[in-house]
mmCIF file of C-alpha atoms in Angstrom:
data_model
loop_
_atom_site.group_PDB
_atom_site.id
_atom_site.type_symbol
_atom_site.label_atom_id
_atom_site.label_comp_id
_atom_site.label_asym_id
_atom_site.label_seq_id
_atom_site.Cartn_x
_atom_site.Cartn_y
_atom_site.Cartn_z
ATOM 1 C CA MET E 147 0.336 -0.284 -0.116
ATOM 2 C CA SER E 148 0.840 3.427 -0.310
ATOM 3 C CA ILE E 149 1.568 6.304 2.409
ATOM 4 C CA LEU E 150 -1.717 7.875 0.525
ATOM 5 C CA GLN E 151 -3.658 4.539 1.077
ATOM 6 C CA VAL E 152 -2.631 4.002 4.397
ATOM 7 C CA ILE E 153 -3.420 7.867 5.774
ATOM 8 C CA ILE E 154 -6.787 7.433 3.298
ATOM 9 C CA SER E 155 -7.403 4.004 5.243
ATOM 10 C CA GLY E 156 -6.783 5.451 8.821
ATOM 11 C CA ILE E 157 -9.211 8.133 8.206
ATOM 12 C CA VAL E 158 -11.839 6.201 7.406
ATOM 13 C CA GLN E 159 -11.616 3.947 10.069
ATOM 14 C CA GLY E 160 -11.123 6.726 12.391
ATOM 15 C CA ILE E 161 -14.299 7.953 11.564
ATOM 16 C CA THR E 162 -16.624 4.649 10.283
ATOM 17 C CA GLU E 163 -15.659 2.666 13.593
ATOM 18 C CA PHE E 164 -17.736 5.162 15.793
ATOM 19 C CA LEU E 165 -19.986 6.507 13.933
ATOM 20 C CA PRO E 166 -22.564 3.535 12.839
ATOM 21 C CA ILE E 167 -21.509 2.972 9.289
ATOM 22 C CA SER E 168 -19.558 0.238 9.429
ATOM 23 C CA SER E 169 -15.899 0.422 9.553
ATOM 24 C CA ASP E 170 -14.866 -3.114 7.700
ATOM 25 C CA GLY E 171 -17.853 -2.452 4.909
ATOM 26 C CA HIS E 172 -15.996 0.772 4.274
ATOM 27 C CA LEU E 173 -12.907 -0.625 4.216
ATOM 28 C CA ALA E 174 -13.617 -3.045 2.066
ATOM 29 C CA ILE E 175 -14.789 -0.030 -0.506
ATOM 30 C CA LEU E 176 -11.535 0.404 -0.081
ATOM 31 C CA HIS E 177 -9.964 -2.487 -1.280
ATOM 32 C CA GLY E 178 -12.435 -2.408 -4.277
ATOM 33 C CA TYR E 179 -11.643 0.875 -5.490
ATOM 34 C CA PHE E 180 -7.595 0.754 -4.997
ATOM 35 C CA LYS E 181 -7.885 -2.559 -6.686
ATOM 36 C CA LEU E 182 -5.892 -4.215 -3.710
ATOM 37 C CA THR E 183 -5.739 -7.999 -5.099
ATOM 38 C CA GLN E 184 -4.783 -9.410 -1.100
ATOM 39 C CA THR E 185 -6.639 -7.763 1.984
ATOM 40 C CA ASP E 186 -4.149 -7.245 4.413
ATOM 41 C CA LEU E 187 -5.982 -8.553 7.585
ATOM 42 C CA PHE E 188 -3.205 -7.229 9.726
ATOM 43 C CA PHE E 189 -3.178 -3.724 8.392
ATOM 44 C CA ASP E 190 -6.996 -3.660 9.397
ATOM 45 C CA VAL E 191 -6.188 -5.187 12.720
ATOM 46 C CA CYS E 192 -3.738 -2.402 13.164
ATOM 47 C CA LEU E 193 -6.346 0.515 12.151
ATOM 48 C CA HIS E 194 -8.636 -1.356 15.095
ATOM 49 C CA ILE E 195 -5.811 -1.127 17.501
ATOM 50 C CA GLY E 196 -5.729 2.667 16.910
ATOM 51 C CA THR E 197 -9.315 3.505 17.033
ATOM 52 C CA LEU E 198 -9.411 0.761 20.391
ATOM 53 C CA PHE E 199 -6.943 3.524 21.901
ATOM 54 C CA SER E 200 -9.487 6.091 21.660
ATOM 55 C CA VAL E 201 -12.079 4.430 23.539
ATOM 56 C CA LEU E 202 -9.496 4.051 26.029
ATOM 57 C CA ILE E 203 -9.200 7.493 26.127
ATOM 58 C CA PHE E 204 -12.413 8.978 25.848
ATOM 59 C CA PHE E 205 -13.880 6.502 28.185
ATOM 60 C CA ARG E 206 -10.591 6.796 30.636
ATOM 61 C CA LYS E 207 -13.068 8.422 33.342
ATOM 62 C CA ARG E 208 -15.846 5.827 33.246
ATOM 63 C CA ILE E 209 -13.108 2.686 33.193
ATOM 64 C CA LEU E 210 -11.196 4.152 36.177
ATOM 65 C CA GLU E 211 -14.499 4.589 38.167
ATOM 66 C CA LEU E 212 -15.916 1.271 37.336
ATOM 67 C CA ILE E 213 -12.470 0.036 38.751
ATOM 68 C CA GLN E 214 -12.360 1.759 41.438
ATOM 69 C CA LYS E 215 -15.785 0.776 42.300
ATOM 70 C CA LYS E 216 -15.099 -2.692 41.490
ATOM 71 C CA ASP E 217 -18.349 -3.276 39.547
ATOM 72 C CA LEU E 218 -18.011 -6.612 39.320
ATOM 73 C CA LYS E 219 -21.703 -7.135 37.463
ATOM 74 C CA TYR E 220 -20.751 -4.542 34.740
ATOM 75 C CA PHE E 221 -17.593 -6.224 34.267
ATOM 76 C CA LEU E 222 -19.488 -9.607 34.046
ATOM 77 C CA TYR E 223 -21.837 -7.746 31.475
ATOM 78 C CA LEU E 224 -19.313 -7.042 29.249
ATOM 79 C CA SER E 225 -17.799 -10.402 29.333
ATOM 80 C CA LEU E 226 -21.028 -11.972 28.475
ATOM 81 C CA GLY E 227 -21.549 -9.811 25.572
ATOM 82 C CA THR E 228 -18.348 -10.375 24.422
ATOM 83 C CA VAL E 229 -18.646 -14.482 24.299
ATOM 84 C CA PRO E 230 -20.715 -14.439 21.396
ATOM 85 C CA ALA E 231 -18.690 -12.572 18.901
ATOM 86 C CA VAL E 232 -15.424 -14.528 19.683
ATOM 87 C CA ILE E 233 -17.406 -17.689 19.180
ATOM 88 C CA ALA E 234 -18.631 -16.553 15.614
ATOM 89 C CA GLY E 235 -15.060 -14.996 15.062
ATOM 90 C CA LEU E 236 -13.182 -18.354 15.726
ATOM 91 C CA LEU E 237 -15.852 -20.595 13.777
ATOM 92 C CA PHE E 238 -16.628 -18.492 10.562
ATOM 93 C CA GLU E 239 -13.019 -16.451 10.689
ATOM 94 C CA LYS E 240 -12.539 -18.009 6.675
ATOM 95 C CA ASN E 241 -16.107 -17.170 5.953
ATOM 96 C CA ILE E 242 -15.941 -13.971 7.185
ATOM 97 C CA SER E 243 -12.983 -12.674 5.356
ATOM 98 C CA SER E 244 -14.253 -14.324 2.087
ATOM 99 C CA PHE E 245 -17.186 -11.867 2.360
ATOM 100 C CA TYR E 246 -15.010 -8.722 1.673
ATOM 101 C CA ASP E 247 -14.528 -9.118 -1.835
ATOM 102 C CA ASN E 248 -18.582 -9.898 -2.081
ATOM 103 C CA ALA E 249 -20.592 -6.887 -3.279
ATOM 104 C CA VAL E 250 -24.033 -8.647 -2.683
ATOM 105 C CA ILE E 251 -23.199 -9.309 1.250
ATOM 106 C CA VAL E 252 -21.415 -6.164 1.945
ATOM 107 C CA SER E 253 -24.178 -4.073 0.066
ATOM 108 C CA LEU E 254 -27.156 -5.575 1.865
ATOM 109 C CA SER E 255 -25.180 -5.502 5.412
ATOM 110 C CA LEU E 256 -25.154 -1.883 4.761
ATOM 111 C CA PHE E 257 -29.161 -1.367 4.122
ATOM 112 C CA PHE E 258 -29.216 -4.025 7.166
ATOM 113 C CA THR E 259 -27.530 -1.413 9.146
ATOM 114 C CA GLY E 260 -29.470 1.432 7.587
ATOM 115 C CA SER E 261 -32.619 -0.072 8.741
ATOM 116 C CA MET E 262 -31.282 -0.919 12.065
ATOM 117 C CA LEU E 263 -30.717 2.702 12.567
ATOM 118 C CA PHE E 264 -34.050 3.374 12.042
ATOM 119 C CA VAL E 265 -35.423 1.572 14.370
ATOM 120 C CA GLY E 266 -33.062 2.639 16.827
ATOM 121 C CA GLN E 267 -34.157 6.327 15.920
ATOM 122 C CA PHE E 268 -37.657 5.172 16.653
ATOM 123 C CA PHE E 269 -36.770 3.930 20.291
ATOM 124 C CA LEU E 270 -35.018 7.576 20.567
ATOM 125 C CA SER E 271 -38.093 9.171 20.643
ATOM 126 C CA GLU E 272 -39.938 10.670 23.599
ATOM 127 C CA THR E 273 -42.240 8.462 23.928
ATOM 128 C CA TYR E 274 -40.587 5.106 23.560
ATOM 129 C CA ARG E 275 -37.229 6.168 24.907
ATOM 130 C CA GLY E 276 -35.651 4.173 27.760
ATOM 131 C CA LYS E 277 -34.706 5.151 31.187
ATOM 132 C CA ARG E 278 -33.071 2.202 32.566
ATOM 133 C CA GLY E 279 -29.292 0.728 32.815
ATOM 134 C CA VAL E 280 -28.241 -2.666 31.347
ATOM 135 C CA ASN E 281 -29.007 -5.909 32.836
ATOM 136 C CA PHE E 282 -28.329 -9.539 32.362
ATOM 137 C CA LEU E 283 -30.120 -10.543 29.221
ATOM 138 C CA ASP E 284 -29.555 -7.048 27.802
ATOM 139 C CA SER E 285 -25.434 -7.831 27.457
ATOM 140 C CA ILE E 286 -26.171 -11.440 25.874
ATOM 141 C CA VAL E 287 -28.926 -9.819 23.311
ATOM 142 C CA VAL E 288 -26.121 -7.008 22.628
ATOM 143 C CA GLY E 289 -23.546 -9.142 22.254
ATOM 144 C CA ILE E 290 -24.851 -11.453 19.995
ATOM 145 C CA MET E 291 -25.648 -8.314 17.545
ATOM 146 C CA GLN E 292 -22.201 -7.386 17.934
ATOM 147 C CA ALA E 293 -20.988 -10.974 16.800
ATOM 148 C CA ILE E 294 -23.385 -10.609 13.684
ATOM 149 C CA ALA E 295 -21.560 -7.107 12.980
ATOM 150 C CA LEU E 296 -18.706 -9.291 12.020
ATOM 151 C CA LEU E 297 -19.823 -9.490 8.592
ATOM 152 C CA PRO E 298 -18.454 -6.372 6.648
ATOM 153 C CA GLY E 299 -21.209 -3.831 6.124
ATOM 154 C CA VAL E 300 -23.007 -4.423 9.455
ATOM 155 C CA SER E 301 -21.740 -1.697 11.623
ATOM 156 C CA ARG E 302 -20.923 -2.798 15.298
ATOM 157 C CA SER E 303 -21.925 0.206 17.246
ATOM 158 C CA GLY E 304 -24.748 0.767 14.962
ATOM 159 C CA MET E 305 -25.925 -3.026 16.100
ATOM 160 C CA THR E 306 -25.254 -2.892 19.435
ATOM 161 C CA ILE E 307 -26.450 1.101 19.774
ATOM 162 C CA SER E 308 -29.434 0.236 18.233
ATOM 163 C CA THR E 309 -30.660 -2.817 19.828
ATOM 164 C CA ALA E 310 -29.804 -1.026 23.341
ATOM 165 C CA LEU E 311 -32.146 1.367 22.794
ATOM 166 C CA ILE E 312 -34.713 -1.417 21.376
ATOM 167 C CA ARG E 313 -34.144 -2.803 24.555
ATOM 168 C CA LYS E 314 -35.130 0.356 26.381
ATOM 169 C CA ILE E 315 -31.680 1.173 27.648
ATOM 170 C CA LYS E 316 -31.254 4.792 28.180
ATOM 171 C CA ALA E 317 -29.197 6.417 25.267
ATOM 172 C CA GLU E 318 -26.352 7.408 27.315
ATOM 173 C CA GLU E 319 -25.862 3.933 28.663
ATOM 174 C CA ALA E 320 -26.554 2.338 25.381
ATOM 175 C CA PHE E 321 -23.847 4.791 24.065
ATOM 176 C CA ASN E 322 -21.489 3.612 26.377
ATOM 177 C CA PHE E 323 -22.274 -0.075 27.028
ATOM 178 C CA SER E 324 -21.554 -0.418 23.167
ATOM 179 C CA PHE E 325 -17.849 1.218 23.237
ATOM 180 C CA LEU E 326 -16.800 -0.340 26.431
ATOM 181 C CA LEU E 327 -18.227 -3.419 25.127
ATOM 182 C CA SER E 328 -15.746 -3.258 22.008
ATOM 183 C CA VAL E 329 -12.792 -3.076 23.970
ATOM 184 C CA PRO E 330 -12.522 -6.842 24.676
ATOM 185 C CA ALA E 331 -13.578 -7.666 21.565
ATOM 186 C CA VAL E 332 -11.244 -5.790 19.889
ATOM 187 C CA LEU E 333 -8.575 -6.881 22.358
ATOM 188 C CA ALA E 334 -9.283 -10.177 21.834
ATOM 189 C CA ALA E 335 -8.883 -9.962 17.773
ATOM 190 C CA VAL E 336 -5.598 -7.912 17.850
ATOM 191 C CA ILE E 337 -4.434 -10.854 19.929
ATOM 192 C CA TYR E 338 -5.117 -13.741 17.945
ATOM 193 C CA GLU E 339 -4.087 -11.827 14.803
ATOM 194 C CA THR E 340 -0.789 -10.997 15.948
ATOM 195 C CA PHE E 341 -0.590 -14.977 17.217
ATOM 196 C CA LYS E 342 -1.153 -15.501 13.407
ATOM 197 C CA VAL E 343 1.484 -13.515 12.648
ATOM 198 C CA LEU E 344 4.354 -14.582 14.845
ATOM 199 C CA LYS E 345 3.522 -18.285 13.824
ATOM 200 C CA GLY E 346 3.701 -17.099 9.959
ATOM 201 C CA VAL E 347 -0.116 -18.281 9.204
ATOM 202 C CA GLU E 348 -1.288 -14.352 8.351
ATOM 203 C CA PRO E 349 1.236 -12.699 5.908
ATOM 204 C CA ILE E 350 2.747 -9.062 6.461
ATOM 205 C CA LEU E 351 2.479 -7.470 3.188
ATOM 206 C CA ASN E 352 3.719 -4.126 4.108
ATOM 207 C CA PRO E 353 6.214 -2.265 5.861
ATOM 208 C CA ALA E 354 6.380 -1.369 9.617
ATOM 209 C CA TRP E 355 5.675 2.133 9.172
ATOM 210 C CA ASN E 356 2.222 1.388 7.002
ATOM 211 C CA TYR E 357 0.962 -0.463 9.886
ATOM 212 C CA ILE E 358 2.510 2.507 12.780
ATOM 213 C CA LEU E 359 1.255 5.348 10.464
ATOM 214 C CA GLY E 360 -2.529 3.719 10.222
ATOM 215 C CA ILE E 361 -2.581 3.237 14.100
ATOM 216 C CA ILE E 362 -1.787 6.833 14.847
ATOM 217 C CA ILE E 363 -4.182 8.276 12.023
ATOM 218 C CA SER E 364 -7.240 5.800 13.014
ATOM 219 C CA PHE E 365 -6.420 6.896 16.754
ATOM 220 C CA LEU E 366 -6.380 10.973 16.487
ATOM 221 C CA VAL E 367 -9.284 10.918 13.698
ATOM 222 C CA GLY E 368 -11.017 8.314 16.363
ATOM 223 C CA LEU E 369 -10.538 10.712 18.957
ATOM 224 C CA VAL E 370 -12.547 13.281 17.186
ATOM 225 C CA SER E 371 -15.599 11.025 15.904
ATOM 226 C CA LEU E 372 -16.570 9.601 19.510
ATOM 227 C CA PRO E 373 -18.060 12.946 20.627
ATOM 228 C CA LEU E 374 -19.772 13.682 17.214
ATOM 229 C CA LEU E 375 -21.421 10.477 17.477
ATOM 230 C CA ALA E 376 -22.295 11.308 21.458
ATOM 231 C CA ARG E 377 -23.780 14.805 19.801
ATOM 232 C CA VAL E 378 -26.091 12.844 17.512
ATOM 233 C CA ILE E 379 -27.579 10.351 19.333
ATOM 234 C CA ASN E 380 -28.350 13.329 22.141
ATOM 235 C CA GLY E 381 -29.781 15.236 19.546
ATOM 236 C CA ARG E 382 -31.761 12.545 18.233
ATOM 237 C CA LYS E 383 -30.557 12.198 14.963
ATOM 238 C CA LEU E 384 -29.434 8.216 14.519
ATOM 239 C CA TYR E 385 -31.556 8.401 11.312
ATOM 240 C CA LEU E 386 -28.924 10.455 9.288
ATOM 241 C CA PHE E 387 -26.469 7.682 9.072
ATOM 242 C CA GLY E 388 -29.564 5.050 8.473
ATOM 243 C CA ILE E 389 -30.016 7.269 5.236
ATOM 244 C CA TYR E 390 -25.967 7.105 4.572
ATOM 245 C CA CYS E 391 -25.694 3.597 4.572
ATOM 246 C CA PHE E 392 -28.635 3.099 2.105
ATOM 247 C CA ILE E 393 -26.620 5.071 -0.198
ATOM 248 C CA ILE E 394 -23.039 3.756 0.542
ATOM 249 C CA GLY E 395 -24.626 0.481 0.152
ATOM 250 C CA GLY E 396 -25.457 1.058 -3.331
ATOM 251 C CA VAL E 397 -22.076 2.490 -3.875
ATOM 252 C CA ALA E 398 -20.623 -0.799 -2.517
ATOM 253 C CA PHE E 399 -22.700 -2.886 -4.765
ATOM 254 C CA PHE E 400 -20.976 -1.478 -7.944
ATOM 255 C CA LEU E 401 -17.585 -0.910 -6.816
ATOM 256 C CA LEU E 402 -17.056 -4.646 -5.808
ATOM 257 C CA LYS E 403 -18.879 -6.643 -8.193
#
């Protein structure tokens, strides 16, 4: 990859990882646009490392609060919510990787994301807006939706936030739980992919500075994107991302086919 491609990929990851429009779907579109014949999954994982650091910085007060209060129940909910994605990732890894070049799957996944965002928007309205925190069942249901978001084109934040809103969880907590839930899932993926690289299972297709630059850019852009999404949810404008997903879903179909 050229430096320009790395920079663009880092910017796209930093924006789309947090805004509910599917980072993997956009990376798949970029792969198609740049005509990359072989997907560097480790580079994509490095981009997720950057946005993982963004989450840790943005939610540092909330994370420290949970640690200081020794809120074991909340940590249990995060653990339970992570299990479905870990299981699905291990069982369907090869299938998921092959979907990145599949125009139909990426497009339909983006359309599905858009539909879920419109449903989530409905539950942001004053009449149906939830007012409670996360419980045991919520963590499992939201976790299952996070697992579905392994498909390129299905937004992880879009699925988890919309599902939490549908479950009548208050908007602020839906936002917090969604991104705190991403930490163990992304961390597990990073460890797994790094292990494969060290074992020679996953090839290194780029020089080291490309990976480092990708991490830095996705981290910096992610720090800007997170507060933007928080404002959108508070302003009840989730549907705007739904419209965008429908549009980009059509773009994906023509670029990847």
